[in-house]
Tab-separated table of C-alpha atoms in Angstrom:
chain	number	residue	atom	x	y	z
A	464	MET	CA	0.297	0.249	-0.034
A	465	THR	CA	1.520	3.426	-0.905
A	466	PRO	CA	1.580	6.301	1.453
A	467	SER	CA	-0.987	7.900	-0.753
A	468	SER	CA	-3.622	4.743	-0.429
A	469	ALA	CA	-2.991	4.565	2.857
A	470	THR	CA	-4.287	7.992	4.236
A	471	GLN	CA	-7.123	7.824	1.796
A	472	LEU	CA	-7.746	4.387	3.607
A	473	LYS	CA	-7.251	6.609	6.941
A	474	GLN	CA	-9.868	9.398	5.457
A	475	LEU	CA	-12.457	7.039	4.589
A	476	GLU	CA	-12.319	4.822	7.653
A	477	GLN	CA	-12.572	8.604	9.756
A	478	ARG	CA	-15.513	9.672	7.571
A	479	ILE	CA	-17.472	5.839	8.041
A	480	GLN	CA	-16.906	6.531	11.505
A	481	ALA	CA	-18.303	10.006	11.791
A	482	LEU	CA	-21.223	8.737	9.922
A	483	GLU	CA	-21.960	5.830	12.590
A	484	ASP	CA	-21.445	8.260	15.128
A	485	LEU	CA	-24.358	10.603	13.657
A	486	ALA	CA	-26.527	8.029	13.279
A	487	ALA	CA	-25.975	6.806	16.876
A	488	ILE	CA	-26.806	10.185	18.251
A	489	GLN	CA	-29.672	10.685	16.486
A	490	ALA	CA	-30.733	7.542	17.384
A	491	LEU	CA	-30.304	8.241	20.921
A	492	LYS	CA	-32.456	11.299	20.620
A	493	ALA	CA	-34.879	8.898	19.116
A	494	ARG	CA	-34.750	6.637	21.905
A	495	TYR	CA	-35.016	9.297	24.324
A	496	LEU	CA	-38.085	11.171	23.232
A	497	ARG	CA	-39.828	7.515	22.589
A	498	ALA	CA	-39.236	6.889	25.980
A	499	CYS	CA	-40.610	10.184	27.316
A	500	ASP	CA	-43.722	9.233	25.724
A	501	ARG	CA	-44.159	5.321	26.601
A	502	LYS	CA	-42.953	6.377	30.359
A	503	GLN	CA	-40.234	4.323	30.806
A	504	PRO	CA	-37.717	6.159	33.460
A	505	GLU	CA	-35.705	2.903	32.817
A	506	VAL	CA	-34.905	3.827	29.273
A	507	VAL	CA	-34.474	7.569	30.009
A	508	ARG	CA	-31.617	6.803	32.777
A	509	ASP	CA	-30.031	5.103	30.175
A	510	CYS	CA	-30.147	7.741	27.735
A	511	PHE	CA	-27.762	10.326	30.320
A	512	VAL	CA	-24.071	9.449	31.397
A	513	GLN	CA	-23.739	7.893	34.389
A	514	HIS	CA	-22.166	10.522	36.743
A	515	GLY	CA	-22.040	14.362	35.945
A	516	ALA	CA	-25.543	14.955	33.932
A	517	VAL	CA	-26.388	18.397	33.823
A	518	ILE	CA	-30.289	19.700	32.924
A	519	GLU	CA	-31.181	22.389	32.671
A	520	ALA	CA	-35.250	22.765	31.471
A	521	GLN	CA	-36.599	25.962	31.376
A	522	GLY	CA	-39.556	25.646	33.921
A	523	PHE	CA	-37.320	23.981	36.509
A	524	ALA	CA	-34.954	24.667	38.574
A	525	PRO	CA	-31.407	23.232	37.232
A	526	MET	CA	-30.425	19.091	38.145
A	527	GLU	CA	-27.277	17.604	38.486
A	528	GLY	CA	-27.152	14.228	37.549
A	529	ARG	CA	-29.398	11.792	35.840
A	530	GLU	CA	-31.325	10.555	38.996
A	531	ALA	CA	-32.787	13.814	39.865
A	532	TRP	CA	-34.243	13.840	35.999
A	533	VAL	CA	-35.267	10.879	36.211
A	534	GLU	CA	-37.073	11.278	40.010
A	535	LEU	CA	-38.743	14.343	38.564
A	536	PHE	CA	-40.274	12.329	35.324
A	537	THR	CA	-40.987	9.560	37.165
A	538	ARG	CA	-43.638	11.759	39.541
A	539	LEU	CA	-44.747	14.119	37.160
A	540	ALA	CA	-45.692	11.293	34.026
A	541	VAL	CA	-44.685	8.052	35.014
A	542	ASN	CA	-46.484	8.147	38.007
A	543	ASN	CA	-49.840	10.449	36.661
A	544	PRO	CA	-51.760	7.620	34.057
A	545	ALA	CA	-54.124	11.333	33.051
A	546	ILE	CA	-50.687	12.728	31.457
A	547	MET	CA	-50.224	11.692	28.104
A	548	ASP	CA	-47.185	13.082	25.912
A	549	MET	CA	-45.921	13.393	22.915
A	550	HIS	CA	-42.258	14.718	22.106
A	551	HIS	CA	-41.363	15.015	18.253
A	552	GLY	CA	-37.903	16.126	17.834
A	553	HIS	CA	-36.199	17.224	13.832
A	554	ASN	CA	-34.262	19.833	12.449
A	555	ALA	CA	-31.077	17.764	13.904
A	556	ASP	CA	-27.973	20.072	13.857
A	557	ILE	CA	-25.275	17.479	15.116
A	558	ARG	CA	-21.593	18.581	15.058
A	559	LEU	CA	-18.488	16.013	16.341
A	560	THR	CA	-16.839	18.097	18.377
A	561	GLY	CA	-13.847	15.678	19.101
A	562	ALA	CA	-13.337	11.735	19.069
A	563	ASP	CA	-15.738	10.788	22.158
A	564	THR	CA	-18.168	14.228	21.852
A	565	ALA	CA	-20.314	16.019	20.171
A	566	THR	CA	-23.105	18.801	20.769
A	567	GLY	CA	-26.434	18.582	19.158
A	568	VAL	CA	-29.631	21.179	18.675
A	569	TRP	CA	-32.884	20.185	18.070
A	570	ASP	CA	-36.227	21.477	17.661
A	571	LEU	CA	-38.632	19.798	20.099
A	572	GLU	CA	-43.011	19.917	19.017
A	573	PHE	CA	-44.108	18.883	22.476
A	574	CYS	CA	-48.156	18.000	23.093
A	575	GLN	CA	-49.430	17.000	26.588
A	576	ILE	CA	-52.659	15.953	27.343
A	577	ASN	CA	-54.252	15.691	30.699
A	578	VAL	CA	-57.301	13.637	30.625
A	579	LYS	CA	-58.087	14.752	34.503
A	580	GLU	CA	-57.673	18.350	33.864
A	581	ARG	CA	-58.772	18.302	30.741
A	582	THR	CA	-56.316	20.135	29.576
A	583	VAL	CA	-54.035	20.420	25.916
A	584	VAL	CA	-50.470	21.690	25.670
A	585	ASN	CA	-48.512	22.510	22.658
A	586	MET	CA	-45.131	23.760	23.154
A	587	ALA	CA	-42.054	23.911	21.288
A	588	CYS	CA	-38.756	24.094	22.720
A	589	GLU	CA	-35.298	24.326	21.346
A	590	TYR	CA	-32.695	21.329	22.992
A	591	ARG	CA	-29.191	21.420	22.967
A	592	ASN	CA	-27.152	18.824	23.886
A	593	GLU	CA	-23.735	17.935	24.747
A	594	LEU	CA	-23.119	14.377	24.402
A	595	ARG	CA	-20.552	12.262	25.873
A	596	ARG	CA	-19.374	8.291	24.564
A	597	GLU	CA	-19.559	6.498	27.477
A	598	ASN	CA	-18.187	2.911	27.412
A	599	GLY	CA	-18.704	2.994	24.078
A	600	GLN	CA	-21.941	3.884	23.735
A	601	TRP	CA	-23.015	7.734	22.849
A	602	LYS	CA	-24.924	9.319	25.877
A	603	ILE	CA	-26.499	13.101	26.879
A	604	HIS	CA	-24.168	14.467	29.160
A	605	THR	CA	-26.091	17.719	29.185
A	606	LEU	CA	-29.542	18.844	28.468
A	607	ARG	CA	-30.782	22.168	28.055
A	608	SER	CA	-33.936	23.053	27.030
A	609	ARG	CA	-36.052	26.452	25.971
A	610	GLN	CA	-39.877	26.867	24.955
A	611	THR	CA	-39.825	29.004	21.958
A	612	SER	CA	-43.617	28.791	21.499
A	613	PHE	CA	-46.561	27.960	24.036
A	614	ILE	CA	-50.147	27.246	23.815
A	615	MET	CA	-52.481	25.640	26.597
A	616	ARG	CA	-56.234	24.752	25.838
A	617	SER	CA	-58.821	23.241	28.130
A	618	VAL	CA	-61.384	21.390	27.093
A	619	ASP	CA	-64.957	21.791	28.611
A	620	GLU	CA	-67.365	18.562	29.033
A	621	ASP	CA	-68.997	19.554	25.666
A	622	GLY	CA	-65.518	19.606	23.835
A	623	ARG	CA	-64.776	23.001	23.847
A	624	GLU	CA	-61.855	24.295	24.076
A	625	THR	CA	-60.816	27.641	25.328
A	626	VAL	CA	-57.223	29.313	24.931
A	627	THR	CA	-56.278	29.812	28.669
A	628	ALA	CA	-52.662	30.789	28.390
A	629	LEU	CA	-50.522	31.615	25.172
A	630	GLY	CA	-46.909	32.396	24.457
A	631	GLN	CA	-45.385	31.920	27.645
A	632	ALA	CA	-45.900	29.174	29.988
A	633	PRO	CA	-47.952	29.784	33.473
A	634	ALA	CA	-45.631	31.300	36.163
A	635	ALA	CA	-45.506	28.058	38.263
A	636	GLY	CA	-45.081	25.763	35.180
A	637	PHE	CA	-47.301	23.810	33.429
A	638	ILE	CA	-46.099	20.744	33.971
A	639	GLU	CA	-45.441	20.870	37.728
A	640	ASN	CA	-48.692	21.820	38.543
A	641	ALA	CA	-49.747	18.303	36.740
């Protein structure tokens, strides 16, 4: 093998690895969002690094460690059968920043139906993640989420909807009161 062909082979291997990493990160994000919808706290936990995760989601106090996030998710969504969530992530912008690090930005379309309170929330958010490869698997190290739009509707007994909040989440946070 000539030095030129060895260099080309190395470059090809690096490009293939980059494509595999990007696909793995996309799969991680899809697994996380699907686990949120399906109320699977163990899967949510497994999407984060084992130690040192940072979560900064608008409407909630910042959290360190995946256990705090999983506990909150379990309390507000998993243990509440009246809550049904739908998370749809799209417009991914993933950047590999090192052999085992990356950043990602996703737009999120979120819908929450609360059959007990008879409310429907539609919200758009921007997710910013820092990702790390841990034991050969990509994991979320940092999750930052900020709301970009919001509408909450109440549904009366006859099925008529009334907008109760528009543009911003109520001061206490729409999920925290679920």
